[in-house]
XYZ file of C-alpha atoms in Angstrom:
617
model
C 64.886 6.946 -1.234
C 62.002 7.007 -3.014
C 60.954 3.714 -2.276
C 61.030 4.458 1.391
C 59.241 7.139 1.243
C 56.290 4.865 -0.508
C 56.630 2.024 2.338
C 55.992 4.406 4.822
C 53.376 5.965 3.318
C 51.593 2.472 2.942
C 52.118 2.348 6.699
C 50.372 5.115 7.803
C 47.612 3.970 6.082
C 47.281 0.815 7.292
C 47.457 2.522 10.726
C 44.797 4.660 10.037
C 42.502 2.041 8.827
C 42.972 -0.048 11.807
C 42.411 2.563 14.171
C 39.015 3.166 11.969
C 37.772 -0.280 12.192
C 38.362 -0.297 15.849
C 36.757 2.937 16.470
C 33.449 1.129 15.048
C 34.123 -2.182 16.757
C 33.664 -0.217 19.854
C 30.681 1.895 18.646
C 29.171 -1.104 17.494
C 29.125 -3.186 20.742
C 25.364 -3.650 21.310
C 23.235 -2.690 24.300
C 20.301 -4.091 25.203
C 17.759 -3.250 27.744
C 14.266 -3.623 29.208
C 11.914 -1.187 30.364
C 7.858 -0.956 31.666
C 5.261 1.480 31.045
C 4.317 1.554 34.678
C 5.238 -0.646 37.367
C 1.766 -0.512 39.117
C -1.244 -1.309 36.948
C -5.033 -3.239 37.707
C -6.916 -6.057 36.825
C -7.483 -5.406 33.177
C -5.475 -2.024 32.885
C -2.708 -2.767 30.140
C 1.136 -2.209 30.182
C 3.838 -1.874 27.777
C 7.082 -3.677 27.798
C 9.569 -2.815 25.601
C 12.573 -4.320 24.561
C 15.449 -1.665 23.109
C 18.588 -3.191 21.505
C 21.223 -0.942 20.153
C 23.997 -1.252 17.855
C 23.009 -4.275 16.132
C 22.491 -4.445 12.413
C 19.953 -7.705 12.755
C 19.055 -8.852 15.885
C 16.964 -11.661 16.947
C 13.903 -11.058 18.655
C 12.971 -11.945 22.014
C 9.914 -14.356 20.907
C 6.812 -15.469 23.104
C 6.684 -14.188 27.367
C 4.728 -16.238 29.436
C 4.000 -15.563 32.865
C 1.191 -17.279 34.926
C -1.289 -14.549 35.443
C -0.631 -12.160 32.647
C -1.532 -12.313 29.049
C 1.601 -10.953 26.975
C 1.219 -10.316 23.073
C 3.417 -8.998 20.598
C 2.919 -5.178 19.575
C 5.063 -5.231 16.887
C 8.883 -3.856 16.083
C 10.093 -0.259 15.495
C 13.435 0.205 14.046
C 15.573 3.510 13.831
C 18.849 4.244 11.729
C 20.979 7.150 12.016
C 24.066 8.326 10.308
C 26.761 10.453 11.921
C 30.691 10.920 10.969
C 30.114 8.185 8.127
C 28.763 5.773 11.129
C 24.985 3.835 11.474
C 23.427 3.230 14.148
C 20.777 1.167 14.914
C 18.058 1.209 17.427
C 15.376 -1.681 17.486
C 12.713 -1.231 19.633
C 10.314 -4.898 20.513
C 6.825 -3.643 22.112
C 4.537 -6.125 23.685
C 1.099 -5.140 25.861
C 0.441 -6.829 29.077
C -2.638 -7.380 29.883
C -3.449 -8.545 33.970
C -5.512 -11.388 34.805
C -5.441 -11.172 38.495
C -4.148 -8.971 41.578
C -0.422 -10.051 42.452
C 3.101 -9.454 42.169
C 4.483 -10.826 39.036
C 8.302 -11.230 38.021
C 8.924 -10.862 34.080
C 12.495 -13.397 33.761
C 15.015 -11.880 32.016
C 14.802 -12.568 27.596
C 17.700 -13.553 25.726
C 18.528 -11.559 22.777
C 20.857 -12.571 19.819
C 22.728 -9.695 18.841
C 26.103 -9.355 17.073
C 26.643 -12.483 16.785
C 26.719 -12.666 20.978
C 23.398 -13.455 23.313
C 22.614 -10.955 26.008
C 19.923 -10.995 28.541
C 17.458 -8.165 29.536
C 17.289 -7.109 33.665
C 14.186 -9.336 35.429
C 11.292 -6.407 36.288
C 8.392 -6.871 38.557
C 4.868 -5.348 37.974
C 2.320 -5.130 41.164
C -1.187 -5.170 39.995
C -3.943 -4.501 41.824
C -7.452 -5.211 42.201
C -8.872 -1.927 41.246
C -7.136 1.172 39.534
C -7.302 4.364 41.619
C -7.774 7.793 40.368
C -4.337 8.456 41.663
C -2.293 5.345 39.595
C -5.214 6.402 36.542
C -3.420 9.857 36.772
C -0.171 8.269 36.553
C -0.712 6.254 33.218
C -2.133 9.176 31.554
C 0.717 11.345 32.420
C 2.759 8.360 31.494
C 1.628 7.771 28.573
C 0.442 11.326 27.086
C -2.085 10.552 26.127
C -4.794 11.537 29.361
C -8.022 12.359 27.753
C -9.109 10.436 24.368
C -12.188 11.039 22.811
C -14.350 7.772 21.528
C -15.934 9.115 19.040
C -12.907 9.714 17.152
C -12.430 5.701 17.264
C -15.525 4.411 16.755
C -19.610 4.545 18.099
C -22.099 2.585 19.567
C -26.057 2.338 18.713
C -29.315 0.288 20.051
C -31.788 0.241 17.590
C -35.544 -0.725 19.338
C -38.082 -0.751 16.525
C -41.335 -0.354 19.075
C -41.766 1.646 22.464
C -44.497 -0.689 23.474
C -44.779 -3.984 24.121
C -46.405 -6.527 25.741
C -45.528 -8.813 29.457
C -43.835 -12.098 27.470
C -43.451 -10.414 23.929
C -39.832 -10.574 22.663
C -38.951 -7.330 20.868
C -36.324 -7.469 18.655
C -32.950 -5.391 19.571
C -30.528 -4.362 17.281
C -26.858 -3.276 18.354
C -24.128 -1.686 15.882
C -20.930 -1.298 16.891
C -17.986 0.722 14.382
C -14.235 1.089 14.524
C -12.714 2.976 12.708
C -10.403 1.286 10.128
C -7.373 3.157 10.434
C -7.474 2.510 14.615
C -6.296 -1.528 14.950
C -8.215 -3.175 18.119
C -5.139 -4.529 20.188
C -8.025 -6.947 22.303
C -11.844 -7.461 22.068
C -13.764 -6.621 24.762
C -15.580 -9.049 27.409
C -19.240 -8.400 25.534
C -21.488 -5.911 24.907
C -23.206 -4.971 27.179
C -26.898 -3.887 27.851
C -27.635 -2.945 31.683
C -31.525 -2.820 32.653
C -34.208 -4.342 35.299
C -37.100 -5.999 34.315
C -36.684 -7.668 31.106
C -34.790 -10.812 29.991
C -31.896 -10.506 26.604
C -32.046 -13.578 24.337
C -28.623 -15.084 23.945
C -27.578 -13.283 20.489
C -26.162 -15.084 17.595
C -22.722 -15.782 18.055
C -21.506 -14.459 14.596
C -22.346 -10.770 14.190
C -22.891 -9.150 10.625
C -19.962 -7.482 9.418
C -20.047 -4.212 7.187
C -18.036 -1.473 5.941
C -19.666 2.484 6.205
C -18.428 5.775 4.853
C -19.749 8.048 7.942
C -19.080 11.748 7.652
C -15.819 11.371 5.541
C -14.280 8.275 7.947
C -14.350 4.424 7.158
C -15.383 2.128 10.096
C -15.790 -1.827 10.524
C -19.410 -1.737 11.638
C -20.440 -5.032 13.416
C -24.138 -5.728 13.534
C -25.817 -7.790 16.146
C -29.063 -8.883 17.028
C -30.998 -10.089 19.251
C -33.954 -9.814 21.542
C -35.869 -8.561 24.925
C -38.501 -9.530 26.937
C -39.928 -7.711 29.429
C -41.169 -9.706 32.339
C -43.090 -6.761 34.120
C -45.697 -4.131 33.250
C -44.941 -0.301 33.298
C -41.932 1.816 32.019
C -38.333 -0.109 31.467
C -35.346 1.650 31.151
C -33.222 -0.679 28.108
C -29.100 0.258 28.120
C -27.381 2.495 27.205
C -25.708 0.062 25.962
C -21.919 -0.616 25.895
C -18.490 -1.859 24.635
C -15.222 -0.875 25.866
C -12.418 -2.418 23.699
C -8.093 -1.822 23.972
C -7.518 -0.594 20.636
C -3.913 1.470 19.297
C -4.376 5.005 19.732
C -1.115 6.813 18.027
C 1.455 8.972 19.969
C 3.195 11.613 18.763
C 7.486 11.044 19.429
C 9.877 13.785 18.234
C 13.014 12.456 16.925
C 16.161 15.274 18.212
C 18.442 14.101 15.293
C 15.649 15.589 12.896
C 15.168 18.884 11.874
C 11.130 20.280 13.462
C 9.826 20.648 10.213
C 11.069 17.636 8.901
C 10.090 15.481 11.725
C 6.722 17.332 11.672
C 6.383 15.891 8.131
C 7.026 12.805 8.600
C 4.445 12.783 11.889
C 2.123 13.681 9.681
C 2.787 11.606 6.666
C 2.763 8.418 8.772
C -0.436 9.041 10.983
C -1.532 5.651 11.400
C -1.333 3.241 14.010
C -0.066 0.782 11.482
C 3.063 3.051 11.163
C 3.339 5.401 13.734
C 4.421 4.547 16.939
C 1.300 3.621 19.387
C 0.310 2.639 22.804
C -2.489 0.433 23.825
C -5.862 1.953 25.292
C -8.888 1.384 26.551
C -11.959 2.868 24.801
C -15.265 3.108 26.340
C -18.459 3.212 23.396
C -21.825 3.966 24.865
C -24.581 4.500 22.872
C -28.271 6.114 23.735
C -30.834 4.300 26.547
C -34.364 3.493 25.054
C -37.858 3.498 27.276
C -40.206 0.728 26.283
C -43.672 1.098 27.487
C -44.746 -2.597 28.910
C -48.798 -3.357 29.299
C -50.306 -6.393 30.821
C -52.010 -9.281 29.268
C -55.694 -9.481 28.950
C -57.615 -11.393 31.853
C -59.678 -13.488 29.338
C -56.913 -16.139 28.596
C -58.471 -19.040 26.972
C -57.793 -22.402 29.163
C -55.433 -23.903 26.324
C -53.250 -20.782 26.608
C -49.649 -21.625 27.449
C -47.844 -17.958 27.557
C -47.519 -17.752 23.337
C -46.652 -14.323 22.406
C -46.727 -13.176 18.167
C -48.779 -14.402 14.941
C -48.695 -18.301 14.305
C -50.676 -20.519 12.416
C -51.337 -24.100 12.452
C -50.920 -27.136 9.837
C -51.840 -30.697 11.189
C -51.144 -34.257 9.497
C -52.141 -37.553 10.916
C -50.788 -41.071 10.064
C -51.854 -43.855 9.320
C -55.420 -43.191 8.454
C -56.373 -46.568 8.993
C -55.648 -48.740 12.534
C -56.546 -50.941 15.056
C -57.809 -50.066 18.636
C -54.328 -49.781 20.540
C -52.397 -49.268 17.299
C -49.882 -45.827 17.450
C -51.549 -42.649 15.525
C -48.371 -40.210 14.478
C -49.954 -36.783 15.039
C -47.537 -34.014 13.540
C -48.205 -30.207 14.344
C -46.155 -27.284 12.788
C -46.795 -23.987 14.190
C -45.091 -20.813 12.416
C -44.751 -17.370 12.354
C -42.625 -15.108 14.780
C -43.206 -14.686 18.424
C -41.847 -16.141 21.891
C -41.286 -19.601 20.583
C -39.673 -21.082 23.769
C -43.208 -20.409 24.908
C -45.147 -22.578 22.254
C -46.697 -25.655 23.579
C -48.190 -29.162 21.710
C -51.613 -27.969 20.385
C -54.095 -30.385 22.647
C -57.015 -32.156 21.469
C -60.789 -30.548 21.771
C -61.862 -33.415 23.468
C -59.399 -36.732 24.327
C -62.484 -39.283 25.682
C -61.440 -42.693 23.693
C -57.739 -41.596 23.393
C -54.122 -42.061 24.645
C -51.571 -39.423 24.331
C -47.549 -40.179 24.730
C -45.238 -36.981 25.462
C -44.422 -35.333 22.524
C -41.343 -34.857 20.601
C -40.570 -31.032 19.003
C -38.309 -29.288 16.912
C -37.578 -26.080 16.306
C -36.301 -24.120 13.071
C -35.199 -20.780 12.981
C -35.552 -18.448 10.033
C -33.252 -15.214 11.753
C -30.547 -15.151 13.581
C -32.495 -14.920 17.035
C -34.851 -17.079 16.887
C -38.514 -15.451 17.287
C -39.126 -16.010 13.498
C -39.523 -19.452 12.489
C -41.089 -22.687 12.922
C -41.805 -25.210 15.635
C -42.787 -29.083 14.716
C -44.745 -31.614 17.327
C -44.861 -35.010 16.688
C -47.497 -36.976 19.295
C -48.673 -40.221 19.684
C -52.435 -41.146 19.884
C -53.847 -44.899 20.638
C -56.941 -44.577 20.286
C -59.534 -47.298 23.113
C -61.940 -47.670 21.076
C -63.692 -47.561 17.509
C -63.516 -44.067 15.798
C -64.157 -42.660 12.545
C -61.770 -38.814 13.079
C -59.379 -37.660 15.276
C -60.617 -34.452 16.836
C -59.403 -30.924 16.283
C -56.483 -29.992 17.931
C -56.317 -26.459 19.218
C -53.321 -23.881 20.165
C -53.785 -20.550 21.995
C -51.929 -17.614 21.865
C -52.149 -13.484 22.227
C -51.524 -11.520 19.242
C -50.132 -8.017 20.418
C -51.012 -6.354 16.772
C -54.585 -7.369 17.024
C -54.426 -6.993 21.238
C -56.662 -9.954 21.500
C -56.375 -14.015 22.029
C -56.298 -16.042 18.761
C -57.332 -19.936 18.938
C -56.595 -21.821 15.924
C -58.196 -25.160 15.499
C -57.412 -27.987 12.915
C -60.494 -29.326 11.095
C -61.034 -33.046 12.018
C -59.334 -35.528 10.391
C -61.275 -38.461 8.853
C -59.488 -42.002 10.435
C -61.198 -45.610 10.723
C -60.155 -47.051 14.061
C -61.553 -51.045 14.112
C -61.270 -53.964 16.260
C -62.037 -54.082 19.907
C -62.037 -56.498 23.200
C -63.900 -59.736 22.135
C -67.018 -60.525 23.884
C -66.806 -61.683 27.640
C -69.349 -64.431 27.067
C -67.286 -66.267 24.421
C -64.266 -68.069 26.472
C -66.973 -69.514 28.783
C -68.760 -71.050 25.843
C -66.101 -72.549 24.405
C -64.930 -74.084 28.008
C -67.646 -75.579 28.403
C -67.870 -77.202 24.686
C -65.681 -80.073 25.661
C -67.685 -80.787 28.831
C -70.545 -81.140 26.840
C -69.117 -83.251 24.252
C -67.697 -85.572 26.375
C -70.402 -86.284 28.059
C -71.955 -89.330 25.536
C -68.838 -90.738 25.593
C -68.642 -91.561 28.748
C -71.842 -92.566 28.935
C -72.178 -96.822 29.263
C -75.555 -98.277 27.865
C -77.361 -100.444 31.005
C -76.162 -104.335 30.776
C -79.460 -106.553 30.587
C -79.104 -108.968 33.862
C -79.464 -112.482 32.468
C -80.555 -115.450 34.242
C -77.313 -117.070 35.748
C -79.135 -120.943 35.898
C -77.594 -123.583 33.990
C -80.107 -123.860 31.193
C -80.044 -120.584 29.574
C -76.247 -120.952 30.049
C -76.543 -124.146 27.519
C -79.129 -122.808 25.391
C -76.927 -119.410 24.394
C -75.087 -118.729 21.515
C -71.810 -117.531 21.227
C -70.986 -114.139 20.249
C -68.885 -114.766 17.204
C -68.376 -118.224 15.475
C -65.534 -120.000 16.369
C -63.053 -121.215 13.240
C -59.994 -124.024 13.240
C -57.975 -121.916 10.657
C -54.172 -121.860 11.178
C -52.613 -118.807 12.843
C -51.245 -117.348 10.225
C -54.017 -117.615 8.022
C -56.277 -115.406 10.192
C -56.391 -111.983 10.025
C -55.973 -110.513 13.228
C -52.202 -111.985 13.355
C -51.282 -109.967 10.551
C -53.127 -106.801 12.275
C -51.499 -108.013 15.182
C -47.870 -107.920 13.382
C -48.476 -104.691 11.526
C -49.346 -102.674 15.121
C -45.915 -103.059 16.078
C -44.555 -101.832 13.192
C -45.886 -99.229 12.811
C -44.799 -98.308 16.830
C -41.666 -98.621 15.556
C -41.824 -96.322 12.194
C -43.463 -94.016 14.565
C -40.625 -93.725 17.331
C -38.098 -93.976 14.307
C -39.833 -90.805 12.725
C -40.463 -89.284 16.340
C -36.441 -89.514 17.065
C -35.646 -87.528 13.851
C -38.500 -84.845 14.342
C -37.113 -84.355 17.995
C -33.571 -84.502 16.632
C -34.684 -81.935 14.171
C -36.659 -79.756 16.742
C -33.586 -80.005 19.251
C -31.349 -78.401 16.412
C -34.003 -76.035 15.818
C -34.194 -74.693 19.531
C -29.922 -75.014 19.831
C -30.229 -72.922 16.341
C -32.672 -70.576 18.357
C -31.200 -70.390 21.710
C -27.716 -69.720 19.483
C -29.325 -66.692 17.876
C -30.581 -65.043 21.276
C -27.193 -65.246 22.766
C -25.597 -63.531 19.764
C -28.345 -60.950 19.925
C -27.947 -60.659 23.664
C -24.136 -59.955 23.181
C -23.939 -57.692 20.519
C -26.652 -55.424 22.742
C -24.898 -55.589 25.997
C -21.565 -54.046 23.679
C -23.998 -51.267 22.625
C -25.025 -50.897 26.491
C -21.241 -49.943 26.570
C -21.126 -47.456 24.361
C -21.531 -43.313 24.880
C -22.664 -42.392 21.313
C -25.777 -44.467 21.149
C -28.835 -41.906 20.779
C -31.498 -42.255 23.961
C -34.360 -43.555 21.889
C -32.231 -46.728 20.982
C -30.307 -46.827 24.781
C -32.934 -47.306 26.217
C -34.990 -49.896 23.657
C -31.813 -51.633 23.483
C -31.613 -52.272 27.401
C -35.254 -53.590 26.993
C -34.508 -55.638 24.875
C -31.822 -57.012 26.879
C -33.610 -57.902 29.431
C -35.976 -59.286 27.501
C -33.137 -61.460 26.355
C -32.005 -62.606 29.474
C -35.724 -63.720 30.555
C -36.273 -65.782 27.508
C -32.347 -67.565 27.816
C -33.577 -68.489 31.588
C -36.817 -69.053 31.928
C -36.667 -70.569 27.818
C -39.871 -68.654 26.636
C -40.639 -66.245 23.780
C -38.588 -62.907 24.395
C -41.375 -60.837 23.121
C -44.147 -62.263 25.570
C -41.538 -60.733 28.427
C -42.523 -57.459 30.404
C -41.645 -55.476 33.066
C -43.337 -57.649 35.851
C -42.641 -60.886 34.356
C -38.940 -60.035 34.087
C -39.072 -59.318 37.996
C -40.565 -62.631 38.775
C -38.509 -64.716 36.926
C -35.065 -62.567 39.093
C -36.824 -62.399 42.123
C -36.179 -58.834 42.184
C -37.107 -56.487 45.203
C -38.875 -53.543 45.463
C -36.071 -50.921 44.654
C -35.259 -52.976 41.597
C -38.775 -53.772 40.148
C -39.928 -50.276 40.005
C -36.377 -49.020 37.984
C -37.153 -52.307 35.809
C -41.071 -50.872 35.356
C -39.807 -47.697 34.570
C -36.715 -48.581 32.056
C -39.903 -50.455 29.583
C -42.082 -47.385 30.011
C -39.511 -44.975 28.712
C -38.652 -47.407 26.196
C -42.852 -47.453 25.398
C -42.954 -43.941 25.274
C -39.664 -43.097 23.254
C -40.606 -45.690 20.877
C -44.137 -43.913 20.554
C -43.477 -40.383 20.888
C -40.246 -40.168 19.672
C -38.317 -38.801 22.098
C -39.103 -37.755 25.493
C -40.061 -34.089 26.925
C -38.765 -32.739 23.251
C -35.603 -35.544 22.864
C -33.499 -34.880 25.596
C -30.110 -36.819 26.231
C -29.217 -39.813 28.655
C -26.887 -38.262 31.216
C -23.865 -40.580 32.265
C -25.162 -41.116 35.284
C -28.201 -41.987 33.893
C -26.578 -44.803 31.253
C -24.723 -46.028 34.391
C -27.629 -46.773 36.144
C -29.308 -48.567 33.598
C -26.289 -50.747 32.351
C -25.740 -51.588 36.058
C -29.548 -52.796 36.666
C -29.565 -54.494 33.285
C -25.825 -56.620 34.213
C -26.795 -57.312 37.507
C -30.316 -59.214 36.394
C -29.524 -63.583 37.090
């Protein structure tokens, strides 16, 4: 009896447990759904999707949404666990912000979710987004969202720091912008670029890091992000510069009451988690604005010296020449520095006082920065002087420009630099004089002294003697048989040793002609190539067709120019004058260094010259 009692006893427990377990099984079946902030939105208005699965311990998240036309990032997770009748529930919440890139209506495909072991799929949802928001759909997100009217300044704050209210038509004033967020508010998406709105001055391109600092301002921490860079005004009178501004999407927090918590409870734990890093946020759009500035603008004096190119600030001048010591023709290597701080995209080559006797080639320049802008720093010219004719100095060279702290045009000049320039055209007179040396030196020779006429009657033929005595000697015993044997001879030794030289000289041109085809082939390869720098593109198709002349014509590829190249291809008129100007540029690269400050061979450019250069035969 007793042991039935105990069997049935184990029975009703095992019922009970059963009927436990299956209780949860059923109030642990998951859920999972999808939902939208807003199904209307604009071109750069944000929306949040979230993802909500429930009753799932550890789910599997959704991953990465792409659909054409909207940019969709990750927000971050949320989880929630409650405990009721000795049961948990969970609640996982995936947030992502979608941000439109264009007007349309977009589809969002349903996302599978792993969850209890099982995969579900979310419902498909469709967001229209328009070209423009409207007051009306702005009123909806607010209400939408709860949060309608946010305060900047609790996020962060814009400033525009001008260091002068006047200026000067062309001066570049420097411009300072400072933009803070405040650390405990997470930017969710940059903005486009600051922006500074304004007529009549020009912004110079800023630098495209910005200074990074962190400030204590009245008892909050920001991320302050300095920039700078620099205006120009381009007119005289009163400008208006900004205000200036930057409208970021950073996480602003918002406030959720949870109804299985007690108020003062929740209330505590609102408070103690008051940070977008914990608390649950939304995405929004901030606008910073900072103050406008007025910059007074006056004109430029009307007494511009004639060497005055538009050169703005304080500059001076350093000037080296080399060699010291050439021939008339030979390349002079001028190199001017100008520094200081100023308009530098205005500074021009210095010029020479006075350029009678001399030839100039484009200059090359470089620039080097010493800020992050670019109106402090300094700017090198390299030129290229020939000088026609004897000289003992190369003459001062001179740059112009205004200075706005003394309000009055500054002209630096170089003192002259001692050179000896010799050599020179050889006299006109001396080719005929040495024409004519020959002339006169042949004439004796040709010259025939007068034959006596002798009496042709038979007596004085009788009574003269021979010239020279005759002699009965054998052959070989007289001398001019042996000069007569030794003439030959030496014809012989002489067209033996003639054969060898021409053998040798033959081996020496095959040697020669070998080493110009080699040449010629390694330099059409280069032709082919994109990473060859201008200066040596365009001396190596020079070259070339220097090359090509001297393997056709067989003469010296050095003698070859532009016009003598066209003769020898019979080129027409189209053709000679891109030939004439392919050896100038390579003249003046090779001389100056580059050409109009080193500026690159466009494709189109390479293709033209690898096509003239292949089609030359």
């Amino acid at each position: 009896m007793v042991e039935t009692q105990g069997l049935m006893q184990k029975r009703i427990c095992w019922l009970i447990l059963i009927f436990f377990v299956a209780t949860l099984a059923r109030a642990a079946e998951p859920s999972v759904t999808a939902v939208l902030s807003s199904s209307e939105t604009s071109v750069g208005q944000p929306v949040e999707l979230q993802i909500q699965i429930t009753g799932a311990a550890n789910p599997r998240s959704p991953g990465e949404i792409k659909v054409d036309g909207l940019d969709i990032r990750s927000a971050g997770v949320s989880r929630q666990y409650q405990m009721q009748n000795f049961s948990v529930s969970y609640n996982f919440t995936y947030n992502y912000n979608i941000f439109p890139l264009k007007a349309g209506t977009y589809k969002i495909p349903p996302q599978s979710v792993e969850a209890g072991g099982k995969t579900y799929r979310t419902p498909e949802l469709t967001l229209n987004v328009s070209a423009g928001s409207s007051s009306g759909q702005a009123a909806r997100s607010g209400r939408s969202s709860g949060n309608a009217n946010i305060d900047p300044s609790q996020y962060g704050f814009l400033e525009m720091i001008l260091p002068k209210s006047i200026a000067y038509v062309g001066e570049m004033v420097p411009l300072q912008t400072r933009i803070g967020i405040n650390t405990r508010t997470p930017v969710q998406a940059p903005d486009e670029g600051l922006q500074i709105p304004g007529q009549g001055f020009t912004k110079q391109t800023p630098a495209e890091q910005s200074r990074h600092t962190v400030e204590n301002l009245n008892g909050k921490t920001y991320d302050v992000f300095i920039q700078n860079t620099a205006i120009a005004p381009v007119r005289s009178g009163k400008i208006e510069i900004g205000p200036a501004t930057f409208a970021p999407i950073v996480r602003v927090p918002v406030s959720q009451r949870n109804p299985s918590l007690p108020r003062d409870i929740d209330d505590m734990f609102n408070n103690f988690f008051n940070d977008p890093a914990f608390a649950p946020s939304m995405a929004k759009r901030i606008e910073l604005k900072s103050q406008s500035a007025t910059l007074e603008v006056k004109p430029l004096p009307a007494n511009a010296p004639p060497s005055f190119s538009g050169a703005i600030g304080t500059f001076t001048l350093k000037v080296e020449a080399n060699p010291k010591k050439a021939q008339v023709g030979d390349p002079i290597t001028v190199t001017a520095t100008v520094t200081g701080r100023g308009n530098f995209d205005r500074v021009t080559a210095p010029t020479l006082e006075n350029d009678n006797g001399w030839h100039k080639y484009p200059p090359s320049e470089k620039f080097t920065q010493d800020d992050d802008v670019g109106i402090s720093g300094a700017k090198t010219f390299e030129t290229v002087f020939s000088a026609k004719e004897r000289k003992d100095k190369l003459p001062p060279l001179i740059f112009s420009f205004f200075d706005p702290v003394k309000e009055t045009y500054v002209a630096l000049q170089s003192d002259p630099i001692p050179i000896t320039i010799e050599g020179g055209a050889a006299p006109s007179a001396t080719p005929a004089i040495v024409a004519a040396a020959p002339s006169a030196a042949a004439a004796p020779s040709v010259s025939v002294a007068p034959t006596p006429k002798k009496d042709e009657d038979i007596l004085y033929q009788l009574t003269e003697k021979p010239a020279k005595a005759e002699t009965f000697a054998p052959l070989y015993e007289r001398r001019a048989f042996w000069l007569a044997q030794i003439l030959p001879l030496a014809l012989l030794l002489g067209f033996v040793a003639w054969k060898i030289r021409a053998r040798h000289s033959d081996n020496r041109e095959a040697l020669r002609i070998a080493r110009l085809q080699h040449e010629a082939a390694e330099l059409q390869r280069k032709l082919h190539r994109n990473d060859v720098a201008p200066q040596e593109y365009v001396a190596n198709a020079s070259r070339a067709v220097q090359l090509k002349v001297a393997l056709a014509k067989n003469v010296d590829p050095n003698a070859i120019d532009a016009e003598s190249a066209a003769n020898a291809f019979h080129l027409d008129d189209e053709k000679r004058d891109r030939l004439r100007q392919l050896f100038s540029e390579s003249d003046e690269m090779r001389y100056s260094g580059g050409r109009n400050g080193g500026q690159t061979i466009t494709p189109e450019k390479r293709r033209e010259i690898l096509e003239l250069v292949e089609n030359l035969r």
